[in-house]
Amino acid sequence: MSIRFRFISFFVLCGICCCLFVPKLAFLLVHENAPKKVDAIILLSGGSGLRAQKAAELYLQGYAPIVVITGSDAPYFHTSRLSLLREYVCSLGVDASSILLEGDSRSTLDHMSHLRSWVSRYKWKKVMIVTSAFHSARAYRVFRKGWKDLPVDIVLVPSEDGIDYQRWWRHYEMCETVLMELFRSVLYFFRV
């Protein structure tokens, strides 16, 4: 076989693989459990307000008596993102006395490690984590591995995230989000 034929064959094979597997890559990012009664809903900050909307919806449906908002409490203009998120969740109907704030987290690993002691302190047996769908598989793996020695059941309910999982590679923003999350998933695979 000539080098030219091998070269063309290689690119044709790569093209076929891309057509078959690229559309499926985004589905590797999504983990979803059915909602069920838990001791607390943990809202991982980040993304748009869709995560907060999902957490409030689950709270109002009676799945948990507490919503824990976790994220950075660093100053943001004259307030903090955590305070803004708390105000938003309250505006959606969550009772302010049912909200706990964890303000030292800046990453998924931070969320897991900072809330680890809360599981014991509040004697939680079941928690529901709410995050964006594209972030759900990584978040679930991080919490499951980080809390494997704790007697707690983890339920993950993703929020909408605006990604079309059938055609994500056709839109720049969706493509960027999916590829960055795939990259982070690989990094976290080796860190956790």
PDB file of N, CA and C in Angstrom, residues 13-111:
ATOM      1  N   LEU A  13     -11.099   6.909   8.116  1.00  0.00           N
ATOM      2  CA  LEU A  13     -11.416   6.184   9.343  1.00  0.00           C
ATOM      3  C   LEU A  13     -11.671   7.154  10.497  1.00  0.00           C
ATOM      4  N   CYS A  14     -10.845   8.202  10.610  1.00  0.00           N
ATOM      5  CA  CYS A  14     -11.051   9.226  11.644  1.00  0.00           C
ATOM      6  C   CYS A  14     -12.388   9.925  11.446  1.00  0.00           C
ATOM      7  N   GLY A  15     -12.723  10.232  10.209  1.00  0.00           N
ATOM      8  CA  GLY A  15     -14.006  10.873   9.912  1.00  0.00           C
ATOM      9  C   GLY A  15     -15.184   9.997  10.298  1.00  0.00           C
ATOM     10  N   ILE A  16     -15.094   8.714  10.007  1.00  0.00           N
ATOM     11  CA  ILE A  16     -16.167   7.777  10.363  1.00  0.00           C
ATOM     12  C   ILE A  16     -16.298   7.682  11.881  1.00  0.00           C
ATOM     13  N   CYS A  17     -15.168   7.580  12.571  1.00  0.00           N
ATOM     14  CA  CYS A  17     -15.189   7.517  14.040  1.00  0.00           C
ATOM     15  C   CYS A  17     -15.806   8.778  14.631  1.00  0.00           C
ATOM     16  N   CYS A  18     -15.440   9.931  14.084  1.00  0.00           N
ATOM     17  CA  CYS A  18     -16.009  11.196  14.570  1.00  0.00           C
ATOM     18  C   CYS A  18     -17.517  11.219  14.375  1.00  0.00           C
ATOM     19  N   CYS A  19     -17.976  10.778  13.230  1.00  0.00           N
ATOM     20  CA  CYS A  19     -19.414  10.767  12.954  1.00  0.00           C
ATOM     21  C   CYS A  19     -20.151   9.820  13.896  1.00  0.00           C
ATOM     22  N   LEU A  20     -19.518   8.719  14.250  1.00  0.00           N
ATOM     23  CA  LEU A  20     -20.170   7.732  15.107  1.00  0.00           C
ATOM     24  C   LEU A  20     -20.071   8.076  16.588  1.00  0.00           C
ATOM     25  N   PHE A  21     -18.921   8.604  17.036  1.00  0.00           N
ATOM     26  CA  PHE A  21     -18.679   8.750  18.465  1.00  0.00           C
ATOM     27  C   PHE A  21     -18.797  10.167  19.008  1.00  0.00           C
ATOM     28  N   VAL A  22     -18.491  11.177  18.231  1.00  0.00           N
ATOM     29  CA  VAL A  22     -18.565  12.557  18.736  1.00  0.00           C
ATOM     30  C   VAL A  22     -19.952  12.894  19.265  1.00  0.00           C
ATOM     31  N   PRO A  23     -21.029  12.548  18.543  1.00  0.00           N
ATOM     32  CA  PRO A  23     -22.354  12.869  19.089  1.00  0.00           C
ATOM     33  C   PRO A  23     -22.626  12.225  20.447  1.00  0.00           C
ATOM     34  N   LYS A  24     -21.989  11.111  20.713  1.00  0.00           N
ATOM     35  CA  LYS A  24     -22.232  10.379  21.962  1.00  0.00           C
ATOM     36  C   LYS A  24     -21.370  10.881  23.121  1.00  0.00           C
ATOM     37  N   LEU A  25     -20.303  11.613  22.856  1.00  0.00           N
ATOM     38  CA  LEU A  25     -19.388  12.055  23.906  1.00  0.00           C
ATOM     39  C   LEU A  25     -20.091  12.843  25.002  1.00  0.00           C
ATOM     40  N   ALA A  26     -20.987  13.734  24.645  1.00  0.00           N
ATOM     41  CA  ALA A  26     -21.648  14.577  25.631  1.00  0.00           C
ATOM     42  C   ALA A  26     -22.476  13.766  26.618  1.00  0.00           C
ATOM     43  N   PHE A  27     -23.009  12.637  26.166  1.00  0.00           N
ATOM     44  CA  PHE A  27     -23.811  11.814  27.068  1.00  0.00           C
ATOM     45  C   PHE A  27     -22.969  11.202  28.184  1.00  0.00           C
ATOM     46  N   LEU A  28     -21.654  11.133  28.008  1.00  0.00           N
ATOM     47  CA  LEU A  28     -20.770  10.645  29.064  1.00  0.00           C
ATOM     48  C   LEU A  28     -20.747  11.593  30.255  1.00  0.00           C
ATOM     49  N   LEU A  29     -21.155  12.834  30.038  1.00  0.00           N
ATOM     50  CA  LEU A  29     -21.095  13.857  31.078  1.00  0.00           C
ATOM     51  C   LEU A  29     -22.308  13.847  32.004  1.00  0.00           C
ATOM     52  N   VAL A  30     -23.370  13.155  31.602  1.00  0.00           N
ATOM     53  CA  VAL A  30     -24.641  13.264  32.329  1.00  0.00           C
ATOM     54  C   VAL A  30     -24.889  12.046  33.212  1.00  0.00           C
ATOM     55  N   HIS A  31     -25.189  12.316  34.469  1.00  0.00           N
ATOM     56  CA  HIS A  31     -25.617  11.290  35.427  1.00  0.00           C
ATOM     57  C   HIS A  31     -26.924  11.788  36.034  1.00  0.00           C
ATOM     58  N   GLU A  32     -27.903  10.917  36.116  1.00  0.00           N
ATOM     59  CA  GLU A  32     -29.191  11.355  36.649  1.00  0.00           C
ATOM     60  C   GLU A  32     -29.838  10.262  37.473  1.00  0.00           C
ATOM     61  N   ASN A  33     -30.266  10.626  38.677  1.00  0.00           N
ATOM     62  CA  ASN A  33     -31.072   9.757  39.519  1.00  0.00           C
ATOM     63  C   ASN A  33     -32.476  10.354  39.589  1.00  0.00           C
ATOM     64  N   ALA A  34     -33.434   9.507  39.883  1.00  0.00           N
ATOM     65  CA  ALA A  34     -34.791  10.012  40.125  1.00  0.00           C
ATOM     66  C   ALA A  34     -34.802  10.709  41.480  1.00  0.00           C
ATOM     67  N   PRO A  35     -35.490  11.828  41.589  1.00  0.00           N
ATOM     68  CA  PRO A  35     -35.563  12.500  42.895  1.00  0.00           C
ATOM     69  C   PRO A  35     -36.234  11.605  43.926  1.00  0.00           C
ATOM     70  N   LYS A  36     -35.764  11.700  45.168  1.00  0.00           N
ATOM     71  CA  LYS A  36     -36.415  11.002  46.275  1.00  0.00           C
ATOM     72  C   LYS A  36     -36.185  11.797  47.550  1.00  0.00           C
ATOM     73  N   LYS A  37     -36.934  11.488  48.568  1.00  0.00           N
ATOM     74  CA  LYS A  37     -36.827  12.204  49.841  1.00  0.00           C
ATOM     75  C   LYS A  37     -35.417  12.061  50.397  1.00  0.00           C
ATOM     76  N   VAL A  38     -34.855  13.201  50.802  1.00  0.00           N
ATOM     77  CA  VAL A  38     -33.502  13.239  51.346  1.00  0.00           C
ATOM     78  C   VAL A  38     -33.476  14.177  52.547  1.00  0.00           C
ATOM     79  N   ASP A  39     -32.337  14.182  53.248  1.00  0.00           N
ATOM     80  CA  ASP A  39     -32.168  15.067  54.392  1.00  0.00           C
ATOM     81  C   ASP A  39     -31.818  16.492  53.974  1.00  0.00           C
ATOM     82  N   ALA A  40     -31.137  16.634  52.833  1.00  0.00           N
ATOM     83  CA  ALA A  40     -30.736  17.967  52.378  1.00  0.00           C
ATOM     84  C   ALA A  40     -30.519  17.965  50.872  1.00  0.00           C
ATOM     85  N   ILE A  41     -30.833  19.101  50.262  1.00  0.00           N
ATOM     86  CA  ILE A  41     -30.514  19.338  48.859  1.00  0.00           C
ATOM     87  C   ILE A  41     -29.263  20.189  48.840  1.00  0.00           C
ATOM     88  N   ILE A  42     -28.244  19.741  48.127  1.00  0.00           N
ATOM     89  CA  ILE A  42     -26.994  20.491  48.012  1.00  0.00           C
ATOM     90  C   ILE A  42     -26.953  21.123  46.634  1.00  0.00           C
ATOM     91  N   LEU A  43     -26.998  22.444  46.603  1.00  0.00           N
ATOM     92  CA  LEU A  43     -26.954  23.208  45.364  1.00  0.00           C
ATOM     93  C   LEU A  43     -25.520  23.654  45.117  1.00  0.00           C
ATOM     94  N   LEU A  44     -24.894  23.083  44.087  1.00  0.00           N
ATOM     95  CA  LEU A  44     -23.539  23.483  43.727  1.00  0.00           C
ATOM     96  C   LEU A  44     -23.631  24.768  42.916  1.00  0.00           C
ATOM     97  N   SER A  45     -22.989  25.811  43.404  1.00  0.00           N
ATOM     98  CA  SER A  45     -23.079  27.096  42.708  1.00  0.00           C
ATOM     99  C   SER A  45     -22.364  27.027  41.372  1.00  0.00           C
ATOM    100  N   GLY A  46     -22.712  27.954  40.509  1.00  0.00           N
ATOM    101  CA  GLY A  46     -22.128  27.998  39.178  1.00  0.00           C
ATOM    102  C   GLY A  46     -23.225  27.938  38.134  1.00  0.00           C
ATOM    103  N   GLY A  47     -22.834  28.128  36.919  1.00  0.00           N
ATOM    104  CA  GLY A  47     -23.798  28.090  35.835  1.00  0.00           C
ATOM    105  C   GLY A  47     -24.750  29.267  35.897  1.00  0.00           C
ATOM    106  N   SER A  48     -25.856  29.117  35.213  1.00  0.00           N
ATOM    107  CA  SER A  48     -26.881  30.157  35.244  1.00  0.00           C
ATOM    108  C   SER A  48     -27.802  29.876  36.422  1.00  0.00           C
ATOM    109  N   GLY A  49     -28.932  30.523  36.471  1.00  0.00           N
ATOM    110  CA  GLY A  49     -29.871  30.308  37.561  1.00  0.00           C
ATOM    111  C   GLY A  49     -30.655  29.025  37.459  1.00  0.00           C
ATOM    112  N   LEU A  50     -30.387  28.204  36.440  1.00  0.00           N
ATOM    113  CA  LEU A  50     -31.151  26.968  36.253  1.00  0.00           C
ATOM    114  C   LEU A  50     -30.922  25.966  37.382  1.00  0.00           C
ATOM    115  N   ARG A  51     -29.710  25.944  37.935  1.00  0.00           N
ATOM    116  CA  ARG A  51     -29.443  25.049  39.066  1.00  0.00           C
ATOM    117  C   ARG A  51     -30.289  25.464  40.269  1.00  0.00           C
ATOM    118  N   ALA A  52     -30.299  26.757  40.543  1.00  0.00           N
ATOM    119  CA  ALA A  52     -31.076  27.277  41.670  1.00  0.00           C
ATOM    120  C   ALA A  52     -32.563  27.012  41.473  1.00  0.00           C
ATOM    121  N   GLN A  53     -33.039  27.174  40.255  1.00  0.00           N
ATOM    122  CA  GLN A  53     -34.450  26.908  39.969  1.00  0.00           C
ATOM    123  C   GLN A  53     -34.796  25.449  40.243  1.00  0.00           C
ATOM    124  N   LYS A  54     -33.910  24.544  39.842  1.00  0.00           N
ATOM    125  CA  LYS A  54     -34.152  23.113  40.059  1.00  0.00           C
ATOM    126  C   LYS A  54     -34.146  22.785  41.551  1.00  0.00           C
ATOM    127  N   ALA A  55     -33.185  23.341  42.285  1.00  0.00           N
ATOM    128  CA  ALA A  55     -33.116  23.090  43.728  1.00  0.00           C
ATOM    129  C   ALA A  55     -34.372  23.612  44.426  1.00  0.00           C
ATOM    130  N   ALA A  56     -34.813  24.812  44.059  1.00  0.00           N
ATOM    131  CA  ALA A  56     -36.022  25.378  44.655  1.00  0.00           C
ATOM    132  C   ALA A  56     -37.246  24.528  44.319  1.00  0.00           C
ATOM    133  N   GLU A  57     -37.331  24.084  43.079  1.00  0.00           N
ATOM    134  CA  GLU A  57     -38.448  23.233  42.650  1.00  0.00           C
ATOM    135  C   GLU A  57     -38.497  21.952  43.489  1.00  0.00           C
ATOM    136  N   LEU A  58     -37.353  21.316  43.690  1.00  0.00           N
ATOM    137  CA  LEU A  58     -37.299  20.080  44.470  1.00  0.00           C
ATOM    138  C   LEU A  58     -37.650  20.335  45.936  1.00  0.00           C
ATOM    139  N   TYR A  59     -37.175  21.455  46.474  1.00  0.00           N
ATOM    140  CA  TYR A  59     -37.508  21.833  47.855  1.00  0.00           C
ATOM    141  C   TYR A  59     -39.016  22.040  47.990  1.00  0.00           C
ATOM    142  N   LEU A  60     -39.589  22.795  47.072  1.00  0.00           N
ATOM    143  CA  LEU A  60     -41.022  23.100  47.136  1.00  0.00           C
ATOM    144  C   LEU A  60     -41.884  21.857  46.928  1.00  0.00           C
ATOM    145  N   GLN A  61     -41.345  20.846  46.259  1.00  0.00           N
ATOM    146  CA  GLN A  61     -42.067  19.579  46.087  1.00  0.00           C
ATOM    147  C   GLN A  61     -41.926  18.683  47.313  1.00  0.00           C
ATOM    148  N   GLY A  62     -41.167  19.138  48.309  1.00  0.00           N
ATOM    149  CA  GLY A  62     -41.066  18.417  49.574  1.00  0.00           C
ATOM    150  C   GLY A  62     -40.002  17.340  49.630  1.00  0.00           C
ATOM    151  N   TYR A  63     -39.030  17.386  48.743  1.00  0.00           N
ATOM    152  CA  TYR A  63     -37.999  16.352  48.757  1.00  0.00           C
ATOM    153  C   TYR A  63     -37.012  16.506  49.903  1.00  0.00           C
ATOM    154  N   ALA A  64     -36.855  17.712  50.456  1.00  0.00           N
ATOM    155  CA  ALA A  64     -35.921  17.933  51.563  1.00  0.00           C
ATOM    156  C   ALA A  64     -36.331  19.174  52.345  1.00  0.00           C
ATOM    157  N   PRO A  65     -36.014  19.180  53.658  1.00  0.00           N
ATOM    158  CA  PRO A  65     -36.340  20.349  54.475  1.00  0.00           C
ATOM    159  C   PRO A  65     -35.256  21.440  54.448  1.00  0.00           C
ATOM    160  N   ILE A  66     -34.116  21.128  53.856  1.00  0.00           N
ATOM    161  CA  ILE A  66     -32.960  22.036  53.881  1.00  0.00           C
ATOM    162  C   ILE A  66     -32.363  22.148  52.485  1.00  0.00           C
ATOM    163  N   VAL A  67     -31.927  23.358  52.126  1.00  0.00           N
ATOM    164  CA  VAL A  67     -31.155  23.576  50.906  1.00  0.00           C
ATOM    165  C   VAL A  67     -29.807  24.137  51.331  1.00  0.00           C
ATOM    166  N   VAL A  68     -28.747  23.450  50.953  1.00  0.00           N
ATOM    167  CA  VAL A  68     -27.384  23.910  51.229  1.00  0.00           C
ATOM    168  C   VAL A  68     -26.850  24.527  49.947  1.00  0.00           C
ATOM    169  N   ILE A  69     -26.462  25.790  50.024  1.00  0.00           N
ATOM    170  CA  ILE A  69     -25.874  26.457  48.870  1.00  0.00           C
ATOM    171  C   ILE A  69     -24.376  26.517  49.110  1.00  0.00           C
ATOM    172  N   THR A  70     -23.627  25.936  48.198  1.00  0.00           N
ATOM    173  CA  THR A  70     -22.192  25.863  48.371  1.00  0.00           C
ATOM    174  C   THR A  70     -21.491  26.600  47.236  1.00  0.00           C
ATOM    175  N   GLY A  71     -20.444  27.300  47.577  1.00  0.00           N
ATOM    176  CA  GLY A  71     -19.700  28.082  46.596  1.00  0.00           C
ATOM    177  C   GLY A  71     -18.798  29.087  47.283  1.00  0.00           C
ATOM    178  N   SER A  72     -18.301  30.009  46.523  1.00  0.00           N
ATOM    179  CA  SER A  72     -17.389  31.009  47.061  1.00  0.00           C
ATOM    180  C   SER A  72     -18.160  32.195  47.629  1.00  0.00           C
ATOM    181  N   ASP A  73     -17.771  32.613  48.828  1.00  0.00           N
ATOM    182  CA  ASP A  73     -18.366  33.793  49.450  1.00  0.00           C
ATOM    183  C   ASP A  73     -17.452  35.005  49.282  1.00  0.00           C
ATOM    184  N   ALA A  74     -16.570  34.938  48.294  1.00  0.00           N
ATOM    185  CA  ALA A  74     -15.645  36.042  48.025  1.00  0.00           C
ATOM    186  C   ALA A  74     -16.434  37.272  47.585  1.00  0.00           C
ATOM    187  N   PRO A  75     -15.926  38.463  47.894  1.00  0.00           N
ATOM    188  CA  PRO A  75     -16.642  39.688  47.518  1.00  0.00           C
ATOM    189  C   PRO A  75     -16.880  39.768  46.010  1.00  0.00           C
ATOM    190  N   TYR A  76     -18.064  40.233  45.678  1.00  0.00           N
ATOM    191  CA  TYR A  76     -18.479  40.410  44.287  1.00  0.00           C
ATOM    192  C   TYR A  76     -19.195  41.745  44.246  1.00  0.00           C
ATOM    193  N   PHE A  77     -18.520  42.758  43.802  1.00  0.00           N
ATOM    194  CA  PHE A  77     -18.999  44.132  43.892  1.00  0.00           C
ATOM    195  C   PHE A  77     -19.300  44.430  45.357  1.00  0.00           C
ATOM    196  N   HIS A  78     -20.530  44.759  45.723  1.00  0.00           N
ATOM    197  CA  HIS A  78     -20.858  45.073  47.112  1.00  0.00           C
ATOM    198  C   HIS A  78     -21.554  43.917  47.823  1.00  0.00           C
ATOM    199  N   THR A  79     -21.464  42.746  47.266  1.00  0.00           N
ATOM    200  CA  THR A  79     -22.098  41.564  47.854  1.00  0.00           C
ATOM    201  C   THR A  79     -21.220  40.357  47.523  1.00  0.00           C
ATOM    202  N   SER A  80     -21.782  39.174  47.499  1.00  0.00           N
ATOM    203  CA  SER A  80     -21.053  37.979  47.067  1.00  0.00           C
ATOM    204  C   SER A  80     -21.988  37.146  46.195  1.00  0.00           C
ATOM    205  N   ARG A  81     -21.410  36.298  45.384  1.00  0.00           N
ATOM    206  CA  ARG A  81     -22.236  35.440  44.527  1.00  0.00           C
ATOM    207  C   ARG A  81     -23.100  34.511  45.364  1.00  0.00           C
ATOM    208  N   LEU A  82     -22.545  34.062  46.491  1.00  0.00           N
ATOM    209  CA  LEU A  82     -23.308  33.181  47.373  1.00  0.00           C
ATOM    210  C   LEU A  82     -24.536  33.907  47.934  1.00  0.00           C
ATOM    211  N   SER A  83     -24.376  35.166  48.307  1.00  0.00           N
ATOM    212  CA  SER A  83     -25.507  35.959  48.802  1.00  0.00           C
ATOM    213  C   SER A  83     -26.542  36.187  47.706  1.00  0.00           C
ATOM    214  N   LEU A  84     -26.062  36.464  46.495  1.00  0.00           N
ATOM    215  CA  LEU A  84     -26.981  36.638  45.372  1.00  0.00           C
ATOM    216  C   LEU A  84     -27.762  35.357  45.102  1.00  0.00           C
ATOM    217  N   LEU A  85     -27.077  34.234  45.166  1.00  0.00           N
ATOM    218  CA  LEU A  85     -27.732  32.948  44.933  1.00  0.00           C
ATOM    219  C   LEU A  85     -28.766  32.669  46.021  1.00  0.00           C
ATOM    220  N   ARG A  86     -28.426  32.990  47.265  1.00  0.00           N
ATOM    221  CA  ARG A  86     -29.364  32.817  48.381  1.00  0.00           C
ATOM    222  C   ARG A  86     -30.616  33.668  48.156  1.00  0.00           C
ATOM    223  N   GLU A  87     -30.433  34.934  47.789  1.00  0.00           N
ATOM    224  CA  GLU A  87     -31.574  35.823  47.527  1.00  0.00           C
ATOM    225  C   GLU A  87     -32.446  35.263  46.392  1.00  0.00           C
ATOM    226  N   TYR A  88     -31.800  34.763  45.359  1.00  0.00           N
ATOM    227  CA  TYR A  88     -32.540  34.223  44.222  1.00  0.00           C
ATOM    228  C   TYR A  88     -33.353  32.994  44.627  1.00  0.00           C
ATOM    229  N   VAL A  89     -32.749  32.088  45.384  1.00  0.00           N
ATOM    230  CA  VAL A  89     -33.449  30.879  45.829  1.00  0.00           C
ATOM    231  C   VAL A  89     -34.631  31.262  46.719  1.00  0.00           C
ATOM    232  N   CYS A  90     -34.447  32.260  47.582  1.00  0.00           N
ATOM    233  CA  CYS A  90     -35.562  32.738  48.415  1.00  0.00           C
ATOM    234  C   CYS A  90     -36.675  33.319  47.557  1.00  0.00           C
ATOM    235  N   SER A  91     -36.307  34.048  46.505  1.00  0.00           N
ATOM    236  CA  SER A  91     -37.327  34.644  45.621  1.00  0.00           C
ATOM    237  C   SER A  91     -38.130  33.572  44.886  1.00  0.00           C
ATOM    238  N   LEU A  92     -37.574  32.372  44.797  1.00  0.00           N
ATOM    239  CA  LEU A  92     -38.272  31.261  44.141  1.00  0.00           C
ATOM    240  C   LEU A  92     -39.181  30.496  45.105  1.00  0.00           C
ATOM    241  N   GLY A  93     -39.190  30.918  46.389  1.00  0.00           N
ATOM    242  CA  GLY A  93     -40.111  30.311  47.349  1.00  0.00           C
ATOM    243  C   GLY A  93     -39.474  29.494  48.447  1.00  0.00           C
ATOM    244  N   VAL A  94     -38.160  29.359  48.460  1.00  0.00           N
ATOM    245  CA  VAL A  94     -37.502  28.604  49.521  1.00  0.00           C
ATOM    246  C   VAL A  94     -37.439  29.480  50.765  1.00  0.00           C
ATOM    247  N   ASP A  95     -37.847  28.926  51.895  1.00  0.00           N
ATOM    248  CA  ASP A  95     -37.838  29.655  53.163  1.00  0.00           C
ATOM    249  C   ASP A  95     -36.394  29.935  53.577  1.00  0.00           C
ATOM    250  N   ALA A  96     -36.100  31.189  53.903  1.00  0.00           N
ATOM    251  CA  ALA A  96     -34.728  31.594  54.261  1.00  0.00           C
ATOM    252  C   ALA A  96     -34.185  30.797  55.440  1.00  0.00           C
ATOM    253  N   SER A  97     -35.048  30.390  56.357  1.00  0.00           N
ATOM    254  CA  SER A  97     -34.580  29.620  57.520  1.00  0.00           C
ATOM    255  C   SER A  97     -34.216  28.186  57.146  1.00  0.00           C
ATOM    256  N   SER A  98     -34.543  27.766  55.933  1.00  0.00           N
ATOM    257  CA  SER A  98     -34.220  26.409  55.458  1.00  0.00           C
ATOM    258  C   SER A  98     -32.943  26.372  54.637  1.00  0.00           C
ATOM    259  N   ILE A  99     -32.227  27.495  54.569  1.00  0.00           N
ATOM    260  CA  ILE A  99     -31.029  27.580  53.736  1.00  0.00           C
ATOM    261  C   ILE A  99     -29.776  27.620  54.609  1.00  0.00           C
ATOM    262  N   LEU A 100     -28.824  26.773  54.269  1.00  0.00           N
ATOM    263  CA  LEU A 100     -27.499  26.794  54.890  1.00  0.00           C
ATOM    264  C   LEU A 100     -26.493  27.199  53.821  1.00  0.00           C
ATOM    265  N   LEU A 101     -25.511  27.999  54.196  1.00  0.00           N
ATOM    266  CA  LEU A 101     -24.497  28.462  53.252  1.00  0.00           C
ATOM    267  C   LEU A 101     -23.133  27.892  53.597  1.00  0.00           C
ATOM    268  N   GLU A 102     -22.440  27.383  52.590  1.00  0.00           N
ATOM    269  CA  GLU A 102     -21.050  26.943  52.716  1.00  0.00           C
ATOM    270  C   GLU A 102     -20.269  27.816  51.748  1.00  0.00           C
ATOM    271  N   GLY A 103     -19.453  28.731  52.248  1.00  0.00           N
ATOM    272  CA  GLY A 103     -18.849  29.739  51.398  1.00  0.00           C
ATOM    273  C   GLY A 103     -17.376  29.626  51.112  1.00  0.00           C
ATOM    274  N   ASP A 104     -16.780  28.452  51.289  1.00  0.00           N
ATOM    275  CA  ASP A 104     -15.335  28.314  51.068  1.00  0.00           C
ATOM    276  C   ASP A 104     -14.972  27.500  49.834  1.00  0.00           C
ATOM    277  N   SER A 105     -15.944  27.120  49.029  1.00  0.00           N
ATOM    278  CA  SER A 105     -15.682  26.232  47.895  1.00  0.00           C
ATOM    279  C   SER A 105     -15.490  26.997  46.599  1.00  0.00           C
ATOM    280  N   ARG A 106     -14.486  26.559  45.845  1.00  0.00           N
ATOM    281  CA  ARG A 106     -14.236  27.160  44.543  1.00  0.00           C
ATOM    282  C   ARG A 106     -14.186  26.114  43.427  1.00  0.00           C
ATOM    283  N   SER A 107     -14.388  24.857  43.775  1.00  0.00           N
ATOM    284  CA  SER A 107     -14.349  23.784  42.783  1.00  0.00           C
ATOM    285  C   SER A 107     -15.217  22.623  43.266  1.00  0.00           C
ATOM    286  N   THR A 108     -15.421  21.660  42.394  1.00  0.00           N
ATOM    287  CA  THR A 108     -16.197  20.480  42.760  1.00  0.00           C
ATOM    288  C   THR A 108     -15.514  19.708  43.889  1.00  0.00           C
ATOM    289  N   LEU A 109     -14.195  19.608  43.841  1.00  0.00           N
ATOM    290  CA  LEU A 109     -13.469  18.949  44.933  1.00  0.00           C
ATOM    291  C   LEU A 109     -13.649  19.693  46.243  1.00  0.00           C
ATOM    292  N   ASP A 110     -13.629  21.024  46.181  1.00  0.00           N
ATOM    293  CA  ASP A 110     -13.862  21.821  47.395  1.00  0.00           C
ATOM    294  C   ASP A 110     -15.259  21.576  47.948  1.00  0.00           C
ATOM    295  N   HIS A 111     -16.263  21.552  47.075  1.00  0.00           N
ATOM    296  CA  HIS A 111     -17.632  21.302  47.538  1.00  0.00           C
ATOM    297  C   HIS A 111     -17.669  20.002  48.336  1.00  0.00           C
TER     298      HIS A 111
END
